[in-house]
């Protein structure tokens, strides 16, 4: 059973890495002021939500920190998306 637990931990760690990479890429698109930044932030949130759900399918471990970190990335992606909407609205007001 120890091997199975380690295998699930590795799978969850890879899911967390997906979240990290999605967030990193979304931030890069925002920094470059890409026309795709809104879509990337929304996509980031979706990737991280799916990763969090998949973590749950692998079984909940005591204080499942990886699941919680995936959820934190969801929050960060949504926050990034929200900031972009506010920035665009401010730019429309100034024009």
mmCIF file of C-alpha atoms in Angstrom:
data_model
loop_
_atom_site.group_PDB
_atom_site.id
_atom_site.type_symbol
_atom_site.label_atom_id
_atom_site.label_comp_id
_atom_site.label_asym_id
_atom_site.label_seq_id
_atom_site.Cartn_x
_atom_site.Cartn_y
_atom_site.Cartn_z
ATOM 1 C CA UNK A 1 0.000 0.000 0.000
ATOM 2 C CA UNK A 2 2.928 2.362 0.527
ATOM 3 C CA UNK A 3 3.689 2.231 -3.204
ATOM 4 C CA UNK A 4 0.099 3.086 -4.076
ATOM 5 C CA UNK A 5 0.123 6.055 -1.693
ATOM 6 C CA UNK A 6 3.362 7.337 -3.238
ATOM 7 C CA UNK A 7 1.943 6.855 -6.724
ATOM 8 C CA UNK A 8 -1.155 8.912 -5.866
ATOM 9 C CA UNK A 9 1.018 11.585 -4.289
ATOM 10 C CA UNK A 10 3.096 11.753 -7.460
ATOM 11 C CA UNK A 11 -0.044 12.037 -9.602
ATOM 12 C CA UNK A 12 -1.363 14.830 -7.409
ATOM 13 C CA UNK A 13 1.986 16.592 -7.556
ATOM 14 C CA UNK A 14 1.864 16.483 -11.355
ATOM 15 C CA UNK A 15 -1.626 17.983 -11.252
ATOM 16 C CA UNK A 16 -0.323 20.789 -9.063
ATOM 17 C CA UNK A 17 2.478 21.360 -11.548
ATOM 18 C CA UNK A 18 -0.160 21.743 -14.283
ATOM 19 C CA UNK A 19 -1.808 24.457 -12.203
ATOM 20 C CA UNK A 20 1.483 26.224 -11.655
ATOM 21 C CA UNK A 21 2.324 26.137 -15.362
ATOM 22 C CA UNK A 22 -1.130 27.369 -16.380
ATOM 23 C CA UNK A 23 -0.909 30.267 -13.932
ATOM 24 C CA UNK A 24 2.625 31.130 -15.004
ATOM 25 C CA UNK A 25 1.570 31.243 -18.645
ATOM 26 C CA UNK A 26 -1.516 33.340 -17.867
ATOM 27 C CA UNK A 27 0.625 35.832 -15.947
ATOM 28 C CA UNK A 28 3.064 36.029 -18.867
ATOM 29 C CA UNK A 29 0.231 36.869 -21.281
ATOM 30 C CA UNK A 30 -0.948 39.632 -18.944
ATOM 31 C CA UNK A 31 2.571 41.029 -18.593
ATOM 32 C CA UNK A 32 2.869 41.143 -22.380
ATOM 33 C CA UNK A 33 -0.572 42.777 -22.607
ATOM 34 C CA UNK A 34 -1.584 40.061 -25.052
ATOM 35 C CA UNK A 35 -5.040 40.257 -26.634
ATOM 36 C CA UNK A 36 -5.515 36.694 -25.355
ATOM 37 C CA UNK A 37 -4.950 37.539 -21.694
ATOM 38 C CA UNK A 38 -8.621 37.266 -20.701
ATOM 39 C CA UNK A 39 -8.974 33.885 -22.358
ATOM 40 C CA UNK A 40 -5.733 32.673 -20.789
ATOM 41 C CA UNK A 41 -6.826 33.696 -17.290
ATOM 42 C CA UNK A 42 -10.175 31.932 -17.763
ATOM 43 C CA UNK A 43 -8.444 28.876 -19.189
ATOM 44 C CA UNK A 44 -6.044 28.855 -16.248
ATOM 45 C CA UNK A 45 -8.947 28.757 -13.805
ATOM 46 C CA UNK A 46 -10.535 25.867 -15.721
ATOM 47 C CA UNK A 47 -7.305 23.862 -15.806
ATOM 48 C CA UNK A 48 -6.875 24.302 -12.064
ATOM 49 C CA UNK A 49 -10.507 23.420 -11.278
ATOM 50 C CA UNK A 50 -10.163 20.210 -13.250
ATOM 51 C CA UNK A 51 -6.888 19.409 -11.508
ATOM 52 C CA UNK A 52 -8.488 19.952 -8.098
ATOM 53 C CA UNK A 53 -11.389 17.654 -9.015
ATOM 54 C CA UNK A 54 -8.970 15.035 -10.263
ATOM 55 C CA UNK A 55 -7.080 15.260 -6.968
ATOM 56 C CA UNK A 56 -10.299 14.284 -5.213
ATOM 57 C CA UNK A 57 -10.771 11.275 -7.489
ATOM 58 C CA UNK A 58 -7.350 10.057 -6.407
ATOM 59 C CA UNK A 59 -8.576 9.966 -2.833
ATOM 60 C CA UNK A 60 -8.494 12.488 -0.066
ATOM 61 C CA UNK A 61 -5.441 12.315 2.113
ATOM 62 C CA UNK A 62 -5.231 13.758 5.584
ATOM 63 C CA UNK A 63 -5.007 17.554 5.211
ATOM 64 C CA UNK A 64 -4.865 17.232 1.435
ATOM 65 C CA UNK A 65 -2.556 20.170 0.858
ATOM 66 C CA UNK A 66 -2.113 19.510 -2.847
ATOM 67 C CA UNK A 67 -5.874 19.714 -3.422
ATOM 68 C CA UNK A 68 -5.957 22.956 -1.429
ATOM 69 C CA UNK A 69 -3.052 24.382 -3.428
ATOM 70 C CA UNK A 70 -4.875 23.569 -6.675
ATOM 71 C CA UNK A 71 -7.866 25.492 -5.321
ATOM 72 C CA UNK A 72 -5.570 28.384 -4.439
ATOM 73 C CA UNK A 73 -4.407 28.475 -8.050
ATOM 74 C CA UNK A 74 -8.075 28.616 -9.119
ATOM 75 C CA UNK A 75 -8.468 31.685 -6.915
ATOM 76 C CA UNK A 76 -5.290 33.279 -8.306
ATOM 77 C CA UNK A 77 -6.398 32.696 -11.902
ATOM 78 C CA UNK A 78 -9.846 34.130 -11.220
ATOM 79 C CA UNK A 79 -8.261 37.114 -9.500
ATOM 80 C CA UNK A 80 -6.030 37.636 -12.526
ATOM 81 C CA UNK A 81 -9.067 37.464 -14.796
ATOM 82 C CA UNK A 82 -10.981 39.912 -12.595
ATOM 83 C CA UNK A 83 -8.122 42.411 -12.607
ATOM 84 C CA UNK A 84 -8.061 42.331 -16.388
ATOM 85 C CA UNK A 85 -11.771 43.143 -16.578
ATOM 86 C CA UNK A 86 -11.283 46.081 -14.216
ATOM 87 C CA UNK A 87 -8.278 47.331 -16.233
ATOM 88 C CA UNK A 88 -10.261 47.160 -19.490
ATOM 89 C CA UNK A 89 -13.224 49.009 -17.965
ATOM 90 C CA UNK A 90 -10.901 51.736 -16.668
ATOM 91 C CA UNK A 91 -9.350 52.103 -20.117
ATOM 92 C CA UNK A 92 -12.812 52.441 -21.702
ATOM 93 C CA UNK A 93 -13.720 55.180 -19.199
ATOM 94 C CA UNK A 94 -10.582 57.156 -19.974
ATOM 95 C CA UNK A 95 -11.184 57.143 -23.726
#
